[in-house]
Structures are given as C-alpha cells and as structure tokens.
mmCIF file of C-alpha atoms in Angstrom:
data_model
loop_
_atom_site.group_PDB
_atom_site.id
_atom_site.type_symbol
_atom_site.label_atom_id
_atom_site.label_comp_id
_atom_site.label_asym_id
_atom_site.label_seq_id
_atom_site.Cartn_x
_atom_site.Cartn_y
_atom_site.Cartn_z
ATOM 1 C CA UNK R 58 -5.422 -16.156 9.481
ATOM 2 C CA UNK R 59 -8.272 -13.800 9.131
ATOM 3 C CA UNK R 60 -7.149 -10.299 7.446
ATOM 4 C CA UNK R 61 -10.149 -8.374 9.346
ATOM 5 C CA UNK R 62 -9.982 -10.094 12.719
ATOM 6 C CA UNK R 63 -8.480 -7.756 15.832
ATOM 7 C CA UNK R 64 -7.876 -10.307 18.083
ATOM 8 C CA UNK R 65 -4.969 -9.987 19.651
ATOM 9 C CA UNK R 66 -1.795 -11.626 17.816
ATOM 10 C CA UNK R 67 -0.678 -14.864 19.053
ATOM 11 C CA UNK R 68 2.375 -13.983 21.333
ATOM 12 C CA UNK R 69 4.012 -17.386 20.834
ATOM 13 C CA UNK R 70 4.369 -16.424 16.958
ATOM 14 C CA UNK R 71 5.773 -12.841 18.029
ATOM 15 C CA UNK R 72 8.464 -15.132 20.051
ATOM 16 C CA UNK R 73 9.133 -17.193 17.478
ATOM 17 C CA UNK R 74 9.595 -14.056 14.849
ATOM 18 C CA UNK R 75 12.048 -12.467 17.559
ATOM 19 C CA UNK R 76 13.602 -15.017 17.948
ATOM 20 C CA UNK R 77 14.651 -16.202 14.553
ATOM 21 C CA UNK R 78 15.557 -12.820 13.680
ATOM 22 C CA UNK R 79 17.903 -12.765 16.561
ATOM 23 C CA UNK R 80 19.306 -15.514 15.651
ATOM 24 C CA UNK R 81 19.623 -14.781 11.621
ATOM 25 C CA UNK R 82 21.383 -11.289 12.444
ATOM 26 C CA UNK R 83 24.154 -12.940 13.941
ATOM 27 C CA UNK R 84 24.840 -15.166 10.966
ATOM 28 C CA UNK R 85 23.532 -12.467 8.538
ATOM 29 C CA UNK R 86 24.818 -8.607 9.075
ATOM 30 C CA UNK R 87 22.174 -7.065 6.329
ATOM 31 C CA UNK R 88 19.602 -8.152 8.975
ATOM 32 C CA UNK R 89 18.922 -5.287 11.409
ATOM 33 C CA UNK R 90 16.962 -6.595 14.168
ATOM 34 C CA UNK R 91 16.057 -2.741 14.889
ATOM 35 C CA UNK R 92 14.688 -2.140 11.473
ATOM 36 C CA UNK R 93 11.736 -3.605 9.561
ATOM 37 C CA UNK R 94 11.240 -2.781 6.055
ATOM 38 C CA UNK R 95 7.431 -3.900 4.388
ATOM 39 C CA UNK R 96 6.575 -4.078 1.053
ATOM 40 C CA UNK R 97 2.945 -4.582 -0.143
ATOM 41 C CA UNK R 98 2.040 -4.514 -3.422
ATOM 42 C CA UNK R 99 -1.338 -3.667 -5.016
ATOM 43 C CA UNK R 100 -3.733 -5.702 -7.771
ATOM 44 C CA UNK R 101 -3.742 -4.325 -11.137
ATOM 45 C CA UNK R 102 -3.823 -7.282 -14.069
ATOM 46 C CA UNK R 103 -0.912 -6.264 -16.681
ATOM 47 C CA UNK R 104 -0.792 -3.196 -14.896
ATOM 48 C CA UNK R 105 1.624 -5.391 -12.461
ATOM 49 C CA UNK R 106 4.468 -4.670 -15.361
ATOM 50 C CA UNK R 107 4.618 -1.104 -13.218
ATOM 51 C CA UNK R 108 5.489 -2.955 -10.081
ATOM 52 C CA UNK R 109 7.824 -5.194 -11.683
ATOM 53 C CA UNK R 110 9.531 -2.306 -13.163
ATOM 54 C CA UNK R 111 9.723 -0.192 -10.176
ATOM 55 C CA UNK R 112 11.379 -2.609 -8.181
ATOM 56 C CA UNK R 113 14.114 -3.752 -10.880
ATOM 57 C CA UNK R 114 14.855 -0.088 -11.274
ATOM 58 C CA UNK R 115 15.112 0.628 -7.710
ATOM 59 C CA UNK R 116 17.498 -2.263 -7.598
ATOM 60 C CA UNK R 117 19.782 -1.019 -10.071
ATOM 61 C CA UNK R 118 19.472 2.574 -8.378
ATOM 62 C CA UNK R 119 21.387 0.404 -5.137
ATOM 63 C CA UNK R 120 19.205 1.917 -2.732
ATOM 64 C CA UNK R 121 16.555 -1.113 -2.499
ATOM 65 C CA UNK R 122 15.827 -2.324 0.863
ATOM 66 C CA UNK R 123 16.025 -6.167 1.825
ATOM 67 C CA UNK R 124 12.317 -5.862 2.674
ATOM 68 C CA UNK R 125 11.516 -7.846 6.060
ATOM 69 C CA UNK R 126 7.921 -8.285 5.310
ATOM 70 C CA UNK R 127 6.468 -8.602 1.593
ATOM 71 C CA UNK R 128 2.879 -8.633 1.060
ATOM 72 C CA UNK R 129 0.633 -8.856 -1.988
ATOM 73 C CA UNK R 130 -2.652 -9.147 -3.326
ATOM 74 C CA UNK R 131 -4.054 -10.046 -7.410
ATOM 75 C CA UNK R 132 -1.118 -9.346 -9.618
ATOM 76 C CA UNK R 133 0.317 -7.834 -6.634
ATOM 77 C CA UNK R 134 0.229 -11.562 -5.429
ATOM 78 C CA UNK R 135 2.553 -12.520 -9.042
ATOM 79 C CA UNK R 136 4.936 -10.148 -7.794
ATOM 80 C CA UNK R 137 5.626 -10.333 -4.280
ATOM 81 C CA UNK R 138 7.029 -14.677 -4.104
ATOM 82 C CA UNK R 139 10.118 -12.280 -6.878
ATOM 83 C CA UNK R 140 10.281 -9.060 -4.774
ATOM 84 C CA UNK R 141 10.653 -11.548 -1.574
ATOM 85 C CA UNK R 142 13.767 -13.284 -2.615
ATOM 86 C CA UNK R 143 15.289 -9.739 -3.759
ATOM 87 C CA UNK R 144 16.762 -8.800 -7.530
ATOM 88 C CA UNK R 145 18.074 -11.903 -8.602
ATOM 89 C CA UNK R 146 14.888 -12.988 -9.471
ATOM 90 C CA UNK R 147 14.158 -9.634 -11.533
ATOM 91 C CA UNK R 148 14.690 -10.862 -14.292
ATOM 92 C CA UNK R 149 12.286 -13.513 -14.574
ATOM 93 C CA UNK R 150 10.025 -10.898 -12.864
ATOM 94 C CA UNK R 151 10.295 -9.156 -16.180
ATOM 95 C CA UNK R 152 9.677 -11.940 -17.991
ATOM 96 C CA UNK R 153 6.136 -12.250 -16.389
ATOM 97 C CA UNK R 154 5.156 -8.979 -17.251
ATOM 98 C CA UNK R 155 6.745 -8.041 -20.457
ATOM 99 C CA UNK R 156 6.571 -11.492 -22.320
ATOM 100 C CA UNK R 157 3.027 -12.780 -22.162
ATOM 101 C CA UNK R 158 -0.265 -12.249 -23.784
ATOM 102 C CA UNK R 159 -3.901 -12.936 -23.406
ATOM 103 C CA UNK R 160 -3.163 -16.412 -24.471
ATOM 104 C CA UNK R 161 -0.776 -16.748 -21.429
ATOM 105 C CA UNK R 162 -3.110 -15.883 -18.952
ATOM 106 C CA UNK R 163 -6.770 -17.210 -20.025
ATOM 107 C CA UNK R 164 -9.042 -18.439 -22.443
ATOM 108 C CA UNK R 165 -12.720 -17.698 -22.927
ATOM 109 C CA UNK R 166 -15.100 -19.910 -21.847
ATOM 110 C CA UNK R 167 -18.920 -20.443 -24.127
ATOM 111 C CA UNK R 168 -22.196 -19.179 -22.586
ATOM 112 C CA UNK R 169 -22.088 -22.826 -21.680
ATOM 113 C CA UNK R 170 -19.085 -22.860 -19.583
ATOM 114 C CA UNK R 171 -19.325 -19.487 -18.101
ATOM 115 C CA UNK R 172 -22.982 -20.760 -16.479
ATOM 116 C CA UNK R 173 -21.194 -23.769 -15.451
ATOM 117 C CA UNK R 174 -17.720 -22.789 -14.409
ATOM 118 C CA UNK R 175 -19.165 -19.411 -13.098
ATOM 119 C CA UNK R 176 -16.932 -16.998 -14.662
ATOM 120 C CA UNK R 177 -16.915 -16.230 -18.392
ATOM 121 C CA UNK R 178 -12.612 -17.196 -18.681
ATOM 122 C CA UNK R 179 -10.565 -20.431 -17.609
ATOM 123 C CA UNK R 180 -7.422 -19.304 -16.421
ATOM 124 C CA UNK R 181 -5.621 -22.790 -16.855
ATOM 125 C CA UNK R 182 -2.797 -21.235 -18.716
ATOM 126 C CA UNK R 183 -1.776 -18.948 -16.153
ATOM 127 C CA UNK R 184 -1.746 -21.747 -13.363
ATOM 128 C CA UNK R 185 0.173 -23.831 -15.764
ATOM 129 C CA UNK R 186 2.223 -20.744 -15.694
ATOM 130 C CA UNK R 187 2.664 -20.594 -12.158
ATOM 131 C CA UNK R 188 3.620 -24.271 -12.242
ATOM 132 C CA UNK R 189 6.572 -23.663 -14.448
ATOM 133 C CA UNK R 190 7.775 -20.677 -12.358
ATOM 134 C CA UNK R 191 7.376 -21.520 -8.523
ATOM 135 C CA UNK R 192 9.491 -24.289 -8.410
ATOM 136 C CA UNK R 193 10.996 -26.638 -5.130
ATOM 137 C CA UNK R 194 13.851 -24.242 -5.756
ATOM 138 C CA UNK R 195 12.147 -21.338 -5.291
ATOM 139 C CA UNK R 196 9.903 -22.618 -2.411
ATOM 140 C CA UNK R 197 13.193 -24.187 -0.288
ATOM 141 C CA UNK R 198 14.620 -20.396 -1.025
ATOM 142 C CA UNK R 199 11.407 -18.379 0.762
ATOM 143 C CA UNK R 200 11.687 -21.105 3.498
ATOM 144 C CA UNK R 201 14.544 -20.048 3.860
ATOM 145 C CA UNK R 202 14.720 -16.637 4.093
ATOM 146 C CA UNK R 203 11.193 -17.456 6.441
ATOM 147 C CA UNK R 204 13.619 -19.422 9.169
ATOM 148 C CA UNK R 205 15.745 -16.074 9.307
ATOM 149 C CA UNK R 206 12.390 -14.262 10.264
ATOM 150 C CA UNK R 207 11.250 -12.407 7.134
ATOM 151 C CA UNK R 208 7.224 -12.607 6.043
ATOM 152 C CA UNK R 209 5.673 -13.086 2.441
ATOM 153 C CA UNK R 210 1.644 -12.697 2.785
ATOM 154 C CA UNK R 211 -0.308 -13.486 0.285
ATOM 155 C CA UNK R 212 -4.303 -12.374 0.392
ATOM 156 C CA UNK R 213 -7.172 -13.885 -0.953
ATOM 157 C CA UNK R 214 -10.928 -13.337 0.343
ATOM 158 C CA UNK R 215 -12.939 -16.219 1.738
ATOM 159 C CA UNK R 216 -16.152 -16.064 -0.846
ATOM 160 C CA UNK R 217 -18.689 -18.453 1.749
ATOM 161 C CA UNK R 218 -17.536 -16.197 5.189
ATOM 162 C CA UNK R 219 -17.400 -13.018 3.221
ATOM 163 C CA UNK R 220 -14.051 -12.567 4.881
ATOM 164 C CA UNK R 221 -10.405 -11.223 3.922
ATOM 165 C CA UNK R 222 -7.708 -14.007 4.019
ATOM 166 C CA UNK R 223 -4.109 -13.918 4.932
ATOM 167 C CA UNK R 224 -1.939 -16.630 4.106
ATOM 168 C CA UNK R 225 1.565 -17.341 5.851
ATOM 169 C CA UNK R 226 3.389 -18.310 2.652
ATOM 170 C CA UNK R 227 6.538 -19.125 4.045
ATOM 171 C CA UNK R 228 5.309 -21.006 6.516
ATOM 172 C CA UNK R 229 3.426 -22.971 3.403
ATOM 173 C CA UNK R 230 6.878 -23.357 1.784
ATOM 174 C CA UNK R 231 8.946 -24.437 5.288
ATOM 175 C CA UNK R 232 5.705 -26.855 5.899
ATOM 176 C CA UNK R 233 7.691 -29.929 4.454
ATOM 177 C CA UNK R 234 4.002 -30.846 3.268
ATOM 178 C CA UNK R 235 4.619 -32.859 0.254
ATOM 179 C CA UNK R 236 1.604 -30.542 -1.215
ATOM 180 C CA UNK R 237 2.783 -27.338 -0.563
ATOM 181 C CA UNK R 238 4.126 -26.282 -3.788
ATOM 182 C CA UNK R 239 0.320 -26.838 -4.954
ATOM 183 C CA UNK R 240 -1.093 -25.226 -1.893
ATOM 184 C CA UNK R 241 1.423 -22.192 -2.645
ATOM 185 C CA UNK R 242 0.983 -21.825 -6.288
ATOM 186 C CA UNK R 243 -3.223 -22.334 -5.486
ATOM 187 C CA UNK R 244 -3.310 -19.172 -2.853
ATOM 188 C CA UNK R 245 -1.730 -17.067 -5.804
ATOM 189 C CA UNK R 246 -3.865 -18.245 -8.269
ATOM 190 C CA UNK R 247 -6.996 -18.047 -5.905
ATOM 191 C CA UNK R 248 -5.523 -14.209 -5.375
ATOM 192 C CA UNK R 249 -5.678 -13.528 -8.970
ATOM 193 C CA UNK R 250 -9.649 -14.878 -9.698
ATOM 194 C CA UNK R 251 -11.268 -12.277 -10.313
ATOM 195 C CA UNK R 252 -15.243 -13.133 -9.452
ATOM 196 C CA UNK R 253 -17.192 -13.739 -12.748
ATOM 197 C CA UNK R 254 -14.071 -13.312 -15.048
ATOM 198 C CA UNK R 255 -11.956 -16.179 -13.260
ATOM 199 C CA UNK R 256 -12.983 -19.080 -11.600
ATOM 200 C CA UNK R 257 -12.937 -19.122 -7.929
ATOM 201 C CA UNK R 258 -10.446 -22.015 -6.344
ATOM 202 C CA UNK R 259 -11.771 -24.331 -3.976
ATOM 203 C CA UNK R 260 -9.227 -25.103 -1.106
ATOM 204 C CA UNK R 261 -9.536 -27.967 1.111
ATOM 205 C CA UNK R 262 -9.289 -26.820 5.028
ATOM 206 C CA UNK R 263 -9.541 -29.415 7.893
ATOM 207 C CA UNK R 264 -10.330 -27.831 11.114
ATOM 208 C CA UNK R 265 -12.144 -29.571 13.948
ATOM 209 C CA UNK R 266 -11.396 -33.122 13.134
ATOM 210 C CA UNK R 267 -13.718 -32.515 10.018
ATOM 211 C CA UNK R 268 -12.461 -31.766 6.465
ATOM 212 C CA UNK R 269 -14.596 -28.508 4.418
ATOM 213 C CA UNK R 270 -13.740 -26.806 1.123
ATOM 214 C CA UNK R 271 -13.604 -23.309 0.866
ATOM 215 C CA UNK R 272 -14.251 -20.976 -2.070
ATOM 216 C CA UNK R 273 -11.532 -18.072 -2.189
ATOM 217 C CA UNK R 274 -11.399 -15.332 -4.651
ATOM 218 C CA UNK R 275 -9.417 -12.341 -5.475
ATOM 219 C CA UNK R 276 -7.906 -10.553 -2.336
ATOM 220 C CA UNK R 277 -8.948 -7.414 -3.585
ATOM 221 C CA UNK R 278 -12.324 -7.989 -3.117
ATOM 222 C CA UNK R 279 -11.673 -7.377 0.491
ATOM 223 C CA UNK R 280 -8.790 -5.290 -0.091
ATOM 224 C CA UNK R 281 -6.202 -3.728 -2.503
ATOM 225 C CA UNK R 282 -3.623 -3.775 -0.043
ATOM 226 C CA UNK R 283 -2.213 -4.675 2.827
ATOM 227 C CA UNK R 284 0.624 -5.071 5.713
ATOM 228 C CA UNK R 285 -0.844 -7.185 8.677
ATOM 229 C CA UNK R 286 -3.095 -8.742 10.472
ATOM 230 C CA UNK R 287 -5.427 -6.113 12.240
ATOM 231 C CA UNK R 288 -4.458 -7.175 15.208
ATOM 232 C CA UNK R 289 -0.976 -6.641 15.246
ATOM 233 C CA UNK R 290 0.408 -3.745 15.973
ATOM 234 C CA UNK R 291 3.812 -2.223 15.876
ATOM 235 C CA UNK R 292 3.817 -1.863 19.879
ATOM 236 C CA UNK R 293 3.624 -5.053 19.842
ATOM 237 C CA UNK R 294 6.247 -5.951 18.234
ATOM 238 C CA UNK R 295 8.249 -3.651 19.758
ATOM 239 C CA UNK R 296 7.022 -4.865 23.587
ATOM 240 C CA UNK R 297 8.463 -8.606 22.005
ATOM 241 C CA UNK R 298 11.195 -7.023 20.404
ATOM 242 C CA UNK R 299 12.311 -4.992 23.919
ATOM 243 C CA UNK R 300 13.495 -2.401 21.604
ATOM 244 C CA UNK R 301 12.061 0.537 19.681
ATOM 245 C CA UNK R 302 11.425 -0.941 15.680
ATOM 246 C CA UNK R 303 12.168 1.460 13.249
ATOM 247 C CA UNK R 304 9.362 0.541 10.524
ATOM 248 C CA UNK R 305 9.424 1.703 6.868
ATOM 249 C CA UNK R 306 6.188 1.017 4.894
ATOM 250 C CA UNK R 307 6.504 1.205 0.790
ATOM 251 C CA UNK R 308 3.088 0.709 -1.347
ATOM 252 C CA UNK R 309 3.394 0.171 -4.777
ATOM 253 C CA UNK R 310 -0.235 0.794 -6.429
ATOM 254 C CA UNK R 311 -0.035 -0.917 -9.658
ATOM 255 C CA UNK R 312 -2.951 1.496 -11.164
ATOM 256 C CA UNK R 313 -3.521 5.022 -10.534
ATOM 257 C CA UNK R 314 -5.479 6.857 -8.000
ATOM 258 C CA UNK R 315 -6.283 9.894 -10.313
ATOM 259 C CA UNK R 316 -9.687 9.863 -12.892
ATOM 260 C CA UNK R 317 -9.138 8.235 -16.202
ATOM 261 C CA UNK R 318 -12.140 9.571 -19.199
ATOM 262 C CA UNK R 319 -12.567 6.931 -21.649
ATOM 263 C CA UNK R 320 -16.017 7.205 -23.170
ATOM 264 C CA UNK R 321 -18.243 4.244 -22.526
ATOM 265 C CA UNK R 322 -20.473 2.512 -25.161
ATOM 266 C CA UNK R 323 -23.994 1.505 -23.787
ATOM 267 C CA UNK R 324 -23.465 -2.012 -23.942
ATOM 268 C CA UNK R 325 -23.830 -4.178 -20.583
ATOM 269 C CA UNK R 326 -19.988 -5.629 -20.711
ATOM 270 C CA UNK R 327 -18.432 -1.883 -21.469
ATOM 271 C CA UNK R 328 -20.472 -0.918 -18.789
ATOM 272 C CA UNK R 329 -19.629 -3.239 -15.986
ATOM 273 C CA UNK R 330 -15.983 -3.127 -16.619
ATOM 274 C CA UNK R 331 -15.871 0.920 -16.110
ATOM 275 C CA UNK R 332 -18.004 0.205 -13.231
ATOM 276 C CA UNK R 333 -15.932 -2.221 -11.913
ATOM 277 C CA UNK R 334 -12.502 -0.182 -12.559
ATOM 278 C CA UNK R 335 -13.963 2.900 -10.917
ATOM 279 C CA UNK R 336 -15.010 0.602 -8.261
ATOM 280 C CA UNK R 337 -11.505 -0.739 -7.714
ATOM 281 C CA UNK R 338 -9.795 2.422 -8.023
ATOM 282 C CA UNK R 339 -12.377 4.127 -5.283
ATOM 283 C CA UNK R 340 -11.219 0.580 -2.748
ATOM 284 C CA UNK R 341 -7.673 1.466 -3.418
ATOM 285 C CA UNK R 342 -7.940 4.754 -2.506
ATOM 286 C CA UNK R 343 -9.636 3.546 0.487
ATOM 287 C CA UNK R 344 -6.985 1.423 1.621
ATOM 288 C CA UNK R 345 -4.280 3.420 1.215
ATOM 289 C CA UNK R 346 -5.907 5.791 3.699
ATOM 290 C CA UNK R 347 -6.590 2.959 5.724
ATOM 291 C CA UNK R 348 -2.880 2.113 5.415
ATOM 292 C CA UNK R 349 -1.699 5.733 6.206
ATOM 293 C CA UNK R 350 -4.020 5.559 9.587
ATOM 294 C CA UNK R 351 -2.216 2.481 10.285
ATOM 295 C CA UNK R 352 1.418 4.249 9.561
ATOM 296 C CA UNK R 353 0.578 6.838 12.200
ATOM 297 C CA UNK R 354 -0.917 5.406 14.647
ATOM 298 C CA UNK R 355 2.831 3.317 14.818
ATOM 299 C CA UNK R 356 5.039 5.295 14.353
ATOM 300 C CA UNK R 357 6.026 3.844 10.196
ATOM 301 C CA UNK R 358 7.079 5.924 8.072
ATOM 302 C CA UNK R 359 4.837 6.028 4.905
ATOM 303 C CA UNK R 360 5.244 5.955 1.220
ATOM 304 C CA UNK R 361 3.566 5.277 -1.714
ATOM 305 C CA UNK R 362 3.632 5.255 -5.446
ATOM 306 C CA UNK R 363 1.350 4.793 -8.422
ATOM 307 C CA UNK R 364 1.106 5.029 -11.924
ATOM 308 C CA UNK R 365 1.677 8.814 -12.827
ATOM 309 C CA UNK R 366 -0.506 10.935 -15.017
ATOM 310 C CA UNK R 367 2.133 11.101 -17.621
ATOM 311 C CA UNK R 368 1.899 7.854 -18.540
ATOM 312 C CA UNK R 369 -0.355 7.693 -21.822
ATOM 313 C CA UNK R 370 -0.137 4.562 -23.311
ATOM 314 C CA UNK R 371 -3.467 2.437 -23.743
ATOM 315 C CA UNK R 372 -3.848 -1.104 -23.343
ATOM 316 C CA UNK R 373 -5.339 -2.762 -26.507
ATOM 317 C CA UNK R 374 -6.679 -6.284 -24.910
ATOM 318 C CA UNK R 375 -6.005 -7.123 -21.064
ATOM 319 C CA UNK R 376 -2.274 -8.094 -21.461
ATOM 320 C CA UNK R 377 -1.548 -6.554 -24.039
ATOM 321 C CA UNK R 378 2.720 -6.556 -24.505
ATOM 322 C CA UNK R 379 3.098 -2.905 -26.044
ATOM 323 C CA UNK R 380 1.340 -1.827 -22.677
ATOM 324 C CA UNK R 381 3.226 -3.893 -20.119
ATOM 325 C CA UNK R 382 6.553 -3.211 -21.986
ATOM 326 C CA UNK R 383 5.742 0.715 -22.009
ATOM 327 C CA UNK R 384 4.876 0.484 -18.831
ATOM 328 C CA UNK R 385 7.232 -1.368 -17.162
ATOM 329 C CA UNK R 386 10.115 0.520 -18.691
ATOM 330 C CA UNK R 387 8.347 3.728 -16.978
ATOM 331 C CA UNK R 388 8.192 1.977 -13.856
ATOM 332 C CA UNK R 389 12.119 0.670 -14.361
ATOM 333 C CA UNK R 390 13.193 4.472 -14.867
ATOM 334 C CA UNK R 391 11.150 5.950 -12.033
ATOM 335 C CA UNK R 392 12.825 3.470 -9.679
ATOM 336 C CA UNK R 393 16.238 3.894 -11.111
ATOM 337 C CA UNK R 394 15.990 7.332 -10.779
ATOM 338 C CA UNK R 395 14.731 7.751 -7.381
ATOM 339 C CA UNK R 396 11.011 6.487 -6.786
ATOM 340 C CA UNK R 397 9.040 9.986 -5.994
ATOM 341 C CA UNK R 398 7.576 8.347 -2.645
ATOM 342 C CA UNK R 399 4.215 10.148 -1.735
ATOM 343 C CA UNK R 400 4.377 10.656 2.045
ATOM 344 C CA UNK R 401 0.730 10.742 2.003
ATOM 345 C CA UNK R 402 -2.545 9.386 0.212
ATOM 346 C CA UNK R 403 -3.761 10.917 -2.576
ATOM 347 C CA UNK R 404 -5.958 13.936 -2.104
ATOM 348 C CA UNK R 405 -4.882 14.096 1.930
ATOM 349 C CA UNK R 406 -3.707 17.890 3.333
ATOM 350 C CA UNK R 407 -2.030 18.029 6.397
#
C-alpha cells in the first residue's frame, strides 16, 4: 500500500484485523483486544546494534511488551522480522549486529560497475545473509502470529512514483506463494539500498492484467520512521473495534538526534557523506515530530529513544565490530535498566 496516501483504510481489512484478534484472545490470554502496543524502528546501518540491544535488554528487564504492530525501515527493516516474533529470536538478533563486518554486508564495485550497477557497492553478501537467516521457519512463525492479528511493516520507497511504500509482510509470509520467502527477504533488502551506495531492487508487480517492474530503494528516503498508513487512524480502529484502544507507541531511533562535530576533509566523498548524515538526521527529526502529531491527535501515548550523548565510541569503517559491540552493549544496559522513554521529540517544549 502507499505510505503517503490518505485514502480512507479499507474497512474490510479493519474487519478482518478485529476479527482475528477476537478470535486469537480467546485462545491466547497475553492478547488484549483493548490494548495495542507498536513498535517502529528507525534506519541507521551498524548503528542498528543500538536497537538490537535495547530490545534484548528490555527483555531481560521483563517489562517488554508483546508488540501488536512492528514496523521498520533500513536497518530498522533487519530488526523488526526478530523484534516481531519476541526474545527468542534475540539472540540471533545479536548475532546480526555484533558478529559481522564490512565483508558481511558489501563489496565495492570498480568505476566500471558503479556506472553500470548504479551504486558504487554490491550488497550480495548481505542478501546471501538474509537468505541464511529468514528461513520457511521463520516465515510460517510471522504467519502465524499475522492469523492472530498482529502487523510487521516493512517500508521501502517506490524510486519511478517518487512514493513511500508499505509492505504487509505477514500477509507476504501467510501468502502460501511458493515465492514469498524471496519476495520477503527482497522488500528488506530493497529497504536497506541505500541510492548510489546500494543497488536499487527491481520488484515485479502485476496490476491491471499487465505485468511492470518497479525500482524500490531505501524506505528512508521517504521516511525514517513509521506506524501506519496515513489513512488510518486510531478512531478508526476503535469505531471497528466498538471499544476505546488503548495505544502505546515506542520509537527506537537507531542514531541520534543531537549535532555530532567531526571535521570534514575537502574531498567530494567526505563531503557527501556528512551531507548526507546531516541530511538523515534533519528527516529523522522530522518524523518523529510527524510521529508525535500523529500520537496526539489519537490519543497514543508516545515514547522515544535514541542514541545518548554519552556514548563516545567511533566507528572505524561502516560495520565496524568494536562499534556495534560497544554499542549494542549500551543499548542492552539502557533497556535492562529501564529505557529513559522521551515523552516528546527532541527540542519540543510544552
């Protein structure tokens, strides 16, 4: 579905959601038809090792929600398939952001390539990656957990309509396609491409009778997060629902939202990537206030976290292991200790 469109939401899916969470509550008493717990979970690159971290530790703290919806975007996108089917899959969580290198993740392309492939890195070895990891396993598990009425979005931006993307992925995984473990692991990956340092993925779309291929690219080149559809509200839900939903909304910003001074040689690639990380970091800002509007306007009661100021460690390449390992390990003790939830975005007064 589009990510920017506010048409109305389709009331035969709200039915459907209402009614499978109905009937999962009465087979399953952790599901609390009158509560909705969302996750979404930010892009970052390594810095994904905070996420990762955060949730493990807020796991082990015993006061992690059973989130109802899970969304993510980039690395965010890595993430969320784990934080979806809860902390028995932390461990291989930590595994993804602890364990691998550059190596794991890309390899450079020549002048050649980059002019042909259109971005200067392949990243074969982290789709082989993704091969390994989301397995039929995994994907019958999110189905699932998808027929009890629980959401994992995954978003990706439509390069050719200029247009954020939001992909159903359980409904991918409870498809019984017999390509939908590709089609899953190819929305992640497409999540994760960076334009002009990853290639973008072409997926195949028939619509119409007629059969098209569509580039996609990094969701955060739309946007850094997100929870739904624009044109879903939570008064919907609760009009479907017939009762009053109690919504919690938790935003884990793999990055910060507070200036970082490095000093910048005058060279074109040293230049475009502080560029591009102060661009990033301004988006995320963005979206967190667009998030917040969202939170009030519903009634959901906001919180947020990112990478504090305290945190010093530098990366040396862009996984590099000392930094994901630091890094996670802060994010593991900050959510076993009690995540310091920002009730606001940063730089808001009430």
């Amino acid at each position: 579905m589009w990510g920017d469109s506010y048409a109305s939401y389709p009331a035969g899916r709200l039915v459907r959601l209402r009614d499978e969470r109905l009937k999962a509550s009465k087979a399953d008493p952790s599901i609390n038809t009158r509560e909705l717990n969302a996750l979404t979970l930010s892009g970052g690159g390594s810095s994904g090792a905070f996420g990762a971290g955060i949730l493990a530790g807020w796991a082990k703290s015993g006061t992690r929600p059973k989130f109802d919806i899970v969304t993510g975007i980039s690395a965010g996108a890595l993430i969320a398939p784990f934080a979806f089917l809860g902390p028995t899959y932390d461990g291989l969580l930590k595994d993804n952001f602890t364990e691998v290198s550059d190596a794991n993740i890309y390899t450079r392309n020549s002048f050649l390539g980059a002019l042909s492939t259109g971005s200067f890195t392949s990243n074969a070895p982290l789709a082989k990656m993704l091969d390994e990891h989301i397995t039929d396993d995994m994907l019958a598990a999110i189905a699932s957990e998808y027929a009890k009425g629980r959401r994992l979005f995954i978003g990706t931006t439509n390069l050719d309509a200029d247009r954020a993307v939001i992909w159903d992925m359980g409904a991918i995984a409870a498809s019984g396609r017999p390509d939908r473990r590709k089609l899953f692991n190819e929305v992640i990956l497409a999540s994760t491409s960076v334009p002009g340092i990853f290639p973008p993925v072409n997926l195949e779309v028939t619509a119409g009778g007629r059969t098209y291929h569509e580039m996609h690219v990094d969701g955060g080149t739309a946007n850094e997060v997100f929870l739904m559809p624009a044109g879903l509200t939570l008064g919907e839900l609760d009009r479907t629902f017939h009762t009053r939903v109690k919504a919690r909304l938790y935003v884990i910003r793999n990055g910060r939202t507070t200036p970082e001074y490095s000093s910048v040689k005058a060279t074109l690639p040293d230049i475009t990537e502080k560029a591009v990380s102060s661009l990033i970091k301004t988006q995320a800002i963005g979206d967190l206030y667009r998030l917040y509007a969202i939170a009030e306007r519903d009634g959901i009661d906001f919180n947020s976290i990112d990478i504090p100021t305290d945190f010093t460690v530098e990366a040396k390449s862009p996984f590099d292991k000392r930094f994901m390992r630091a890094l996670y390990a802060k994010g593991y003790e900050m959510g076993r200790d009690g995540v310091p939830w920002k009730k606001v975005p940063p730089g808001f007064l009430r």
